[in-house]
CSV table of C-alpha atoms and ligand atoms in Angstrom, one decimal:
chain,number,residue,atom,x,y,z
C,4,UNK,CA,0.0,0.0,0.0
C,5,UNK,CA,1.8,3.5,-1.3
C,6,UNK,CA,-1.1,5.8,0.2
C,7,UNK,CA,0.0,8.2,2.3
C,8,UNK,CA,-1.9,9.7,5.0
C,9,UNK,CA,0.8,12.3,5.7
C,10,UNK,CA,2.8,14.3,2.9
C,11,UNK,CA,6.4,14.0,3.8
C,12,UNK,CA,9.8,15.8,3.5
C,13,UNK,CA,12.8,14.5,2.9
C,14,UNK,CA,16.3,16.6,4.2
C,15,UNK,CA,19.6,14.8,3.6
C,16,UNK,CA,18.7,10.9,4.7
C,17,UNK,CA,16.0,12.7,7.4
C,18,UNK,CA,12.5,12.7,7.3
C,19,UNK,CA,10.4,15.2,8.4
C,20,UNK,CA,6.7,14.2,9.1
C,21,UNK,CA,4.6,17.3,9.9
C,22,UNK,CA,1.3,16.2,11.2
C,23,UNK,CA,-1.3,18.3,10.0
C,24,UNK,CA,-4.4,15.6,10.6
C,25,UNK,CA,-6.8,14.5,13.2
C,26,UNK,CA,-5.5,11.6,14.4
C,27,UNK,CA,-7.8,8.8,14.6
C,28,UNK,CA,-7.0,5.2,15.2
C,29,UNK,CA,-7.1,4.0,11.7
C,30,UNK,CA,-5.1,7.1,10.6
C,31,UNK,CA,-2.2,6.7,13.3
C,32,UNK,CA,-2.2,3.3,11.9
C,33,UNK,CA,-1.6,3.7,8.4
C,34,UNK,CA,1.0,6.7,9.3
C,35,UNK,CA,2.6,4.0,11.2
C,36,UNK,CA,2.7,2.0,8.0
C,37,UNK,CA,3.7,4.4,6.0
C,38,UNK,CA,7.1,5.8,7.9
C,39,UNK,CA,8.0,2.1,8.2
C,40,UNK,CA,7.9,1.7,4.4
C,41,UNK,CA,9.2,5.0,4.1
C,42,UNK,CA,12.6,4.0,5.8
C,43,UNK,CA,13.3,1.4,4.0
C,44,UNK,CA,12.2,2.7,0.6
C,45,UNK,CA,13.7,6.2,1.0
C,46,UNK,CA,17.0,4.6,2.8
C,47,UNK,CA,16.4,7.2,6.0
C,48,UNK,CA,17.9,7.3,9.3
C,49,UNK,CA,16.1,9.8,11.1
C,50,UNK,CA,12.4,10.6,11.8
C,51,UNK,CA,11.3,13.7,12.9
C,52,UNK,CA,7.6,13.7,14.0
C,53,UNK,CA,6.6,17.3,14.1
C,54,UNK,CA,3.1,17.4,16.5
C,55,UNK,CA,3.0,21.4,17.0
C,56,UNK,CA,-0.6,20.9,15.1
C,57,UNK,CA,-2.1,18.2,17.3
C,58,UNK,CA,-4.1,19.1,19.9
C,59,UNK,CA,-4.7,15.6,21.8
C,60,UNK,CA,-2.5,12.7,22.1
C,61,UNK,CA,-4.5,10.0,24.2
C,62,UNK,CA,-2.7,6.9,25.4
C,63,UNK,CA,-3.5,5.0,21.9
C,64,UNK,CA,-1.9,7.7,19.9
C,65,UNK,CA,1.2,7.4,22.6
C,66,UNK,CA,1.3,3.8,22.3
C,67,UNK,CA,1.7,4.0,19.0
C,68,UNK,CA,4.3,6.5,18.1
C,69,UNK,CA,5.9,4.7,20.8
C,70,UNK,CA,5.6,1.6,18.9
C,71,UNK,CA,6.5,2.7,15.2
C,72,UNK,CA,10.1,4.5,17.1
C,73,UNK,CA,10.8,1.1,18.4
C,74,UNK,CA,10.0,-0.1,14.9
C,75,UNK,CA,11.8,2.3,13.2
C,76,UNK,CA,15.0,1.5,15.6
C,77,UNK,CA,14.5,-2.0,14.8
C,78,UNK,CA,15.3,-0.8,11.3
C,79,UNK,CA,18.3,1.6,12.3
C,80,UNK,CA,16.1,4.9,12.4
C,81,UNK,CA,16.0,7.4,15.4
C,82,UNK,CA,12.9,9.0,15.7
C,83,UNK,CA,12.6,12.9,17.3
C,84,UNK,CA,8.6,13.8,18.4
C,85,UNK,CA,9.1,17.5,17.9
C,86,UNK,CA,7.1,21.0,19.1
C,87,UNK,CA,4.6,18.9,21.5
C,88,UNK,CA,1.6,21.5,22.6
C,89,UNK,CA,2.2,22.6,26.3
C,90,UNK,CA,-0.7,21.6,27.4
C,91,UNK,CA,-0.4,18.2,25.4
C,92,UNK,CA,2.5,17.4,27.1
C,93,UNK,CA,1.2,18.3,30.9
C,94,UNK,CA,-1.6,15.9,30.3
C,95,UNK,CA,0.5,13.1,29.5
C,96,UNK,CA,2.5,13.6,32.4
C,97,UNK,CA,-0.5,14.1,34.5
C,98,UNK,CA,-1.8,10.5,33.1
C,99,UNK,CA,1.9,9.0,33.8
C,100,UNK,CA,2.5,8.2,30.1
C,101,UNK,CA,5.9,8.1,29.2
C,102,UNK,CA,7.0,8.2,24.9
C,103,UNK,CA,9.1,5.4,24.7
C,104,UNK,CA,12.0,4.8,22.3
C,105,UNK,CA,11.8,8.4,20.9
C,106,UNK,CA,13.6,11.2,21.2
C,107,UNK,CA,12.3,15.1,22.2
C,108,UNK,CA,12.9,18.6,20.7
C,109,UNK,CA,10.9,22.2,21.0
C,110,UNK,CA,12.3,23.4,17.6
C,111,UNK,CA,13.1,21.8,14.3
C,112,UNK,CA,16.4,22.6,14.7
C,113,UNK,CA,16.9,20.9,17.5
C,114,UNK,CA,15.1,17.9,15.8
C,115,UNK,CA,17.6,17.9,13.9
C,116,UNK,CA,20.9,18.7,15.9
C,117,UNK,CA,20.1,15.8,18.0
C,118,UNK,CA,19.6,13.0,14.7
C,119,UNK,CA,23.2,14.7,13.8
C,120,UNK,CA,24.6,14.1,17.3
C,121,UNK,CA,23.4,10.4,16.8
C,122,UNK,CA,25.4,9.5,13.4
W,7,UNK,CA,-38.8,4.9,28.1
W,8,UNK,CA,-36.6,4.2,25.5
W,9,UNK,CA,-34.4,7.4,25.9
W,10,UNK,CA,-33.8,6.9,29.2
W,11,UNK,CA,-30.6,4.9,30.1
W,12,UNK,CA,-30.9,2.7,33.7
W,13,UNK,CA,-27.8,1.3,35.3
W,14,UNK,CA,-28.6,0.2,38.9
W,15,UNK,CA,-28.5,3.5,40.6
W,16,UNK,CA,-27.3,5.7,37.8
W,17,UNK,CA,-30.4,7.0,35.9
W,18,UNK,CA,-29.4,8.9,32.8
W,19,UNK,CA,-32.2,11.4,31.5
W,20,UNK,CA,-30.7,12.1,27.8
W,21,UNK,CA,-32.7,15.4,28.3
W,22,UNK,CA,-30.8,16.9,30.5
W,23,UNK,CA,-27.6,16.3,28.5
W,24,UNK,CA,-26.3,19.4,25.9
W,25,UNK,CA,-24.3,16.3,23.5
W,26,UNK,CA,-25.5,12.6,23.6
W,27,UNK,CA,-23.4,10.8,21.1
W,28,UNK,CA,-23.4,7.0,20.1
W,29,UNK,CA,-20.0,5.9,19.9
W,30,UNK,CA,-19.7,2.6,17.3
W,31,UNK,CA,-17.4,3.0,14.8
W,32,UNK,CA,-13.8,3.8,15.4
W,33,UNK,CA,-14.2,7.2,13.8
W,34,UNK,CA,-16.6,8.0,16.5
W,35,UNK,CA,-13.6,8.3,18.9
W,36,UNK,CA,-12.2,11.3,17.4
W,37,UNK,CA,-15.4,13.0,16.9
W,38,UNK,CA,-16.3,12.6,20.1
W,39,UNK,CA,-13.0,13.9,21.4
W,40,UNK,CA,-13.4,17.5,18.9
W,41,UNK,CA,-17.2,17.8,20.1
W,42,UNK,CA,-15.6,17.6,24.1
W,43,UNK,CA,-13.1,20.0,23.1
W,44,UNK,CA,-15.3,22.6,21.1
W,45,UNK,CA,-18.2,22.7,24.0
W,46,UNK,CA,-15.0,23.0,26.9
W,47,UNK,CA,-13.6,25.9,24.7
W,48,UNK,CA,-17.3,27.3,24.4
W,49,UNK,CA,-17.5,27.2,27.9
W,50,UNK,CA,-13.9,29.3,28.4
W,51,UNK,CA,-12.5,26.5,30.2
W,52,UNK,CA,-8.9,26.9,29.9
W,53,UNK,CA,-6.6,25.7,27.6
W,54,UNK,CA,-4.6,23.2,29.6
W,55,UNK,CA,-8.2,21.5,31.2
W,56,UNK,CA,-9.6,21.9,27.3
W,57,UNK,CA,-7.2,19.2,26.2
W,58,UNK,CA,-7.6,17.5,29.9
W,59,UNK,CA,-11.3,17.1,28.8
W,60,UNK,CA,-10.7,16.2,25.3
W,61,UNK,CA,-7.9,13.9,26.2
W,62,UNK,CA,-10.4,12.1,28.8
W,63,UNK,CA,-13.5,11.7,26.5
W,64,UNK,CA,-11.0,10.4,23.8
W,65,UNK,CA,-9.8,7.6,26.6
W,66,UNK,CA,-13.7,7.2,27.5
W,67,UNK,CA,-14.6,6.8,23.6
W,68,UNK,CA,-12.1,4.1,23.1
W,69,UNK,CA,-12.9,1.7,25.7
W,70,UNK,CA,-16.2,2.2,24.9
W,71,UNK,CA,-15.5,1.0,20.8
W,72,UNK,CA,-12.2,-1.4,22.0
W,73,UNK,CA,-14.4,-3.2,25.2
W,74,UNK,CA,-17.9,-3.1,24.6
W,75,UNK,CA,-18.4,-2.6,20.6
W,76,UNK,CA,-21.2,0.5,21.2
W,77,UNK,CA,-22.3,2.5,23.9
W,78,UNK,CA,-23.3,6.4,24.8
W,79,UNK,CA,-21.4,9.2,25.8
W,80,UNK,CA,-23.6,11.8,27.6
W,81,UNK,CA,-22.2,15.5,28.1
W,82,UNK,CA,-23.5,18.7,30.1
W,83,UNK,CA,-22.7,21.9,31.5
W,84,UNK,CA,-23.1,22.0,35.4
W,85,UNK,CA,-23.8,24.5,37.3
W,86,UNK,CA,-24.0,24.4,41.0
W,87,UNK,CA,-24.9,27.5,42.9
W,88,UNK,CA,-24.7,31.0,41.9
W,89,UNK,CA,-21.7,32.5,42.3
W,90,UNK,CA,-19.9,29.6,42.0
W,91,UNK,CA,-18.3,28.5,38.9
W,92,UNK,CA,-19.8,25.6,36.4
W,93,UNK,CA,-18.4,22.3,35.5
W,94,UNK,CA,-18.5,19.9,32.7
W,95,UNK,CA,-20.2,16.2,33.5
W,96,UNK,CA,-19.2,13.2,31.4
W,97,UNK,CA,-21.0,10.0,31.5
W,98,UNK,CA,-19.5,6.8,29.6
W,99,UNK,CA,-22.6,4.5,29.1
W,100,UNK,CA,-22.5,1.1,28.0
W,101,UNK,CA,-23.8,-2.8,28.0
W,102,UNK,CA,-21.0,-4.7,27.4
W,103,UNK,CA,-19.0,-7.6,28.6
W,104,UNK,CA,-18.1,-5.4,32.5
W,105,UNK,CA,-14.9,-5.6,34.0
W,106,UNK,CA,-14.3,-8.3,35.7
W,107,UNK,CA,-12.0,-6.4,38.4
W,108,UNK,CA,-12.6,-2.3,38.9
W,109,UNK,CA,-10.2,-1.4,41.4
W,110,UNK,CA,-7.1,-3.7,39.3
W,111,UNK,CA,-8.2,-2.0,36.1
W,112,UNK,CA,-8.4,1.5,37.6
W,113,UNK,CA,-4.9,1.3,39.3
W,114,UNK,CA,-2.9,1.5,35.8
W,115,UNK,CA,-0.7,-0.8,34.5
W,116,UNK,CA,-3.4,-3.5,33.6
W,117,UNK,CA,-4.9,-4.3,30.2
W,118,UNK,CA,-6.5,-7.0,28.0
W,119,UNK,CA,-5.9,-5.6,25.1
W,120,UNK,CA,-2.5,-6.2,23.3
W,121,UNK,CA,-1.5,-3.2,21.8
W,122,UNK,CA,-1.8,-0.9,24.9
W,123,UNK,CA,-0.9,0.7,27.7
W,124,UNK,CA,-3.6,0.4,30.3
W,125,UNK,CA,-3.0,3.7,31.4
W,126,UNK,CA,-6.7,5.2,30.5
W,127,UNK,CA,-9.0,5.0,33.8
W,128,UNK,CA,-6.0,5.6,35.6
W,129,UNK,CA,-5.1,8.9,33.2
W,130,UNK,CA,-9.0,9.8,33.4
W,131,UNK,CA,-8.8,9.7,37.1
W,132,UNK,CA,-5.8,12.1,37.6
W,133,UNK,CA,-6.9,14.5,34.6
W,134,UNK,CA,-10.5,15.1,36.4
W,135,UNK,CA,-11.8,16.5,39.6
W,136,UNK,CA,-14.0,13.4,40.2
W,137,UNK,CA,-14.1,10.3,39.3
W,138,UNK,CA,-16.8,7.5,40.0
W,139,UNK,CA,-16.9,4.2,37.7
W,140,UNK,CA,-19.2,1.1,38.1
W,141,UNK,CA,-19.3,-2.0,36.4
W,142,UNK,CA,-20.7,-5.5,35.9
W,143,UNK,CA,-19.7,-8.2,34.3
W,144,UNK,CA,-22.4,-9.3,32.0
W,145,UNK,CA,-23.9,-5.7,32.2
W,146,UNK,CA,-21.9,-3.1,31.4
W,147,UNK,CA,-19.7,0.0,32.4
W,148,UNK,CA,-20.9,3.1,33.4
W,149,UNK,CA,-18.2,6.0,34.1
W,150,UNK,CA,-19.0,9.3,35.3
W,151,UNK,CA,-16.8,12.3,35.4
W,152,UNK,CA,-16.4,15.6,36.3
W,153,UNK,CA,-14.1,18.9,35.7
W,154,UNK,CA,-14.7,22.0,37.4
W,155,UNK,CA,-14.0,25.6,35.7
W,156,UNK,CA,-10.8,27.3,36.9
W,157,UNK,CA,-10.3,31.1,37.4
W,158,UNK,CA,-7.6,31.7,34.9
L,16,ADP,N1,-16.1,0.0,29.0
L,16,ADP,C1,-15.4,-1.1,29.3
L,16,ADP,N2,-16.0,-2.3,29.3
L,16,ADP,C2,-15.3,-3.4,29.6
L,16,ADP,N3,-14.0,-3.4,30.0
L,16,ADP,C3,-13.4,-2.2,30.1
L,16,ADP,C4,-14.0,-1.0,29.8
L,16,ADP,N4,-13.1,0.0,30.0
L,16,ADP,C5,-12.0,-0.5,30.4
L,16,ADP,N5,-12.1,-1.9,30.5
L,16,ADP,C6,-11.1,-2.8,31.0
L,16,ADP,O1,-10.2,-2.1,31.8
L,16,ADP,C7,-8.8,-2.3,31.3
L,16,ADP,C8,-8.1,-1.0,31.5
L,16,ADP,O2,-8.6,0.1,30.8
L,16,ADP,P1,-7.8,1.4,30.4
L,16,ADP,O3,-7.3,1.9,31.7
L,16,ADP,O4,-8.6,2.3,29.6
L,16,ADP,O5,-6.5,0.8,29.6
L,16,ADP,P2,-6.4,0.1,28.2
L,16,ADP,O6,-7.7,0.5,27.4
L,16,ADP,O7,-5.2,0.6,27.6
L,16,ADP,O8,-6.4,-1.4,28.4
L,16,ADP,C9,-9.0,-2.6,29.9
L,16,ADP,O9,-7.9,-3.3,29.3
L,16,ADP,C10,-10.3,-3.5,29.9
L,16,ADP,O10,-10.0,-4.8,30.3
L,17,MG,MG1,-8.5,2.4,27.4
């Protein structure tokens, strides 16, 4: 399956993901798809999951990216969640949900400073 | 009456609810999550308890869909006495299967679902003011929450 559910950037062997989208289950699912076949199609090493335009990530959507870094890991990929919403970010620490396997940045170009600090 | 839900104690009236939504497809979950979050705003609740509420009802939605296939969510404004501020009630309504142990799923940490965190009663719990959840197994679920309007 070639759809994808989110139009994609690519910068050197980085990909940058702006999510733009509600984010229902069935579309978290096929953008989970689609960065895995993305990685190995495009030949990338680094994710970066900009979120600056999604206003609720419920512990599904966590799981998820969660999952699809550990995937992309798997697959030697790091994967940067970048420009999380304040208030997006208290809630999940209120709920004691914790992003696993990815990395955190407040800017772009600190997205991408810490993908280069990786190599 | 058709309308009116019955759960033991809890009696529902749908009349006294601003947003009644039916939750049984998966799409539901996400419109029920940007209906919380446009009546919160249109309440000035705050930003920070806006997404609390949204985040909640999207949590609510889910187990609804995941556990029990369809049920109801039920929304209203609150207000108590004059002079005091409002609050937003949310009830989760449904018939399913129950859980089988309350106080083990509302701790955190437990699920029966494989691809999850069984954080969501838990993350409800700590992102509301109050809390109350009862369940059967063989009956249903029944979840009722409530966040107050801060000064801000
Ligand atoms: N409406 C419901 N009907 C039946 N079982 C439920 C319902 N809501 C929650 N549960 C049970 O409680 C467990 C914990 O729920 P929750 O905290 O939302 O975490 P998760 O959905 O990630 O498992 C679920 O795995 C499920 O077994
Ligand atoms: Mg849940």
């Amino acid at each position: 399956m070639k759809t994808k559910v989110v139009p994609t950037i690519k910068l050197y062997d980085y990909l940058i993901v702006p999510i733009q989208i509600e984010l229902d289950d069935s579309t978290i699912e096929k953008l989970q798809m689609q960065l895995l076949n993305e990685i190995s199609e495009r030949k990338i090493r680094g994710i970066i999951i900009d979120v600056s335009m999604v206003d609720v990530i419920d512990s599904y959507i966590s799981f998820v990216l969660s999952e699809t870094a550990a995937m992309a890991k798997a697959m030697g990929c790091y994967t940067v969640i970048c420009k999380i919403q304040p208030q997006v970010a208290l809630t999940l620490a209120q709920m004691g949900i914790k992003l696993k396997d990815v990395f955190t940045a407040n800017s772009l170009e600190g997205a991408i400073d810490i993908l280069n600090q990786l190599d | 009456m058709m309308d009116d839900k019955n759960f033991n104690d809890i009696d529902i009236n749908v009349h006294d609810y601003d947003i009644v939504l039916k939750i049984k497809d998966e799409n539901d979950i996400a419109v029920s999550r940007q209906m919380a979050k446009s009546f919160a705003q249109k309440n000035n609740f705050s930003l920070a308890d806006v997404t609390k509420i949204a985040t909640a009802i999207s949590e609510l939605s889910r187990n609804i869909y995941r556990y029990a296939k369809e049920g109801y969510i039920y929304i209203k404004k609150k207000e108590t006495e004059p002079g005091k501020d409002i609050s937003i009630e949310i009830i989760a309504y449904d018939r399913g299967p129950g859980i089988e142990n309350v106080e083990r799923a509302v701790a955190g940490g437990y699920t029966t679902s494989q691809r999850s965190l069984g954080l969501g009663l838990s993350g409800i719990r700590r992102l509301m003011d109050s809390f109350y959840i009862k369940s059967e197994v063989g009956k249903g679920t029944v979840v009722v929450v409530e966040k107050r309007r801060r000064r801000f």
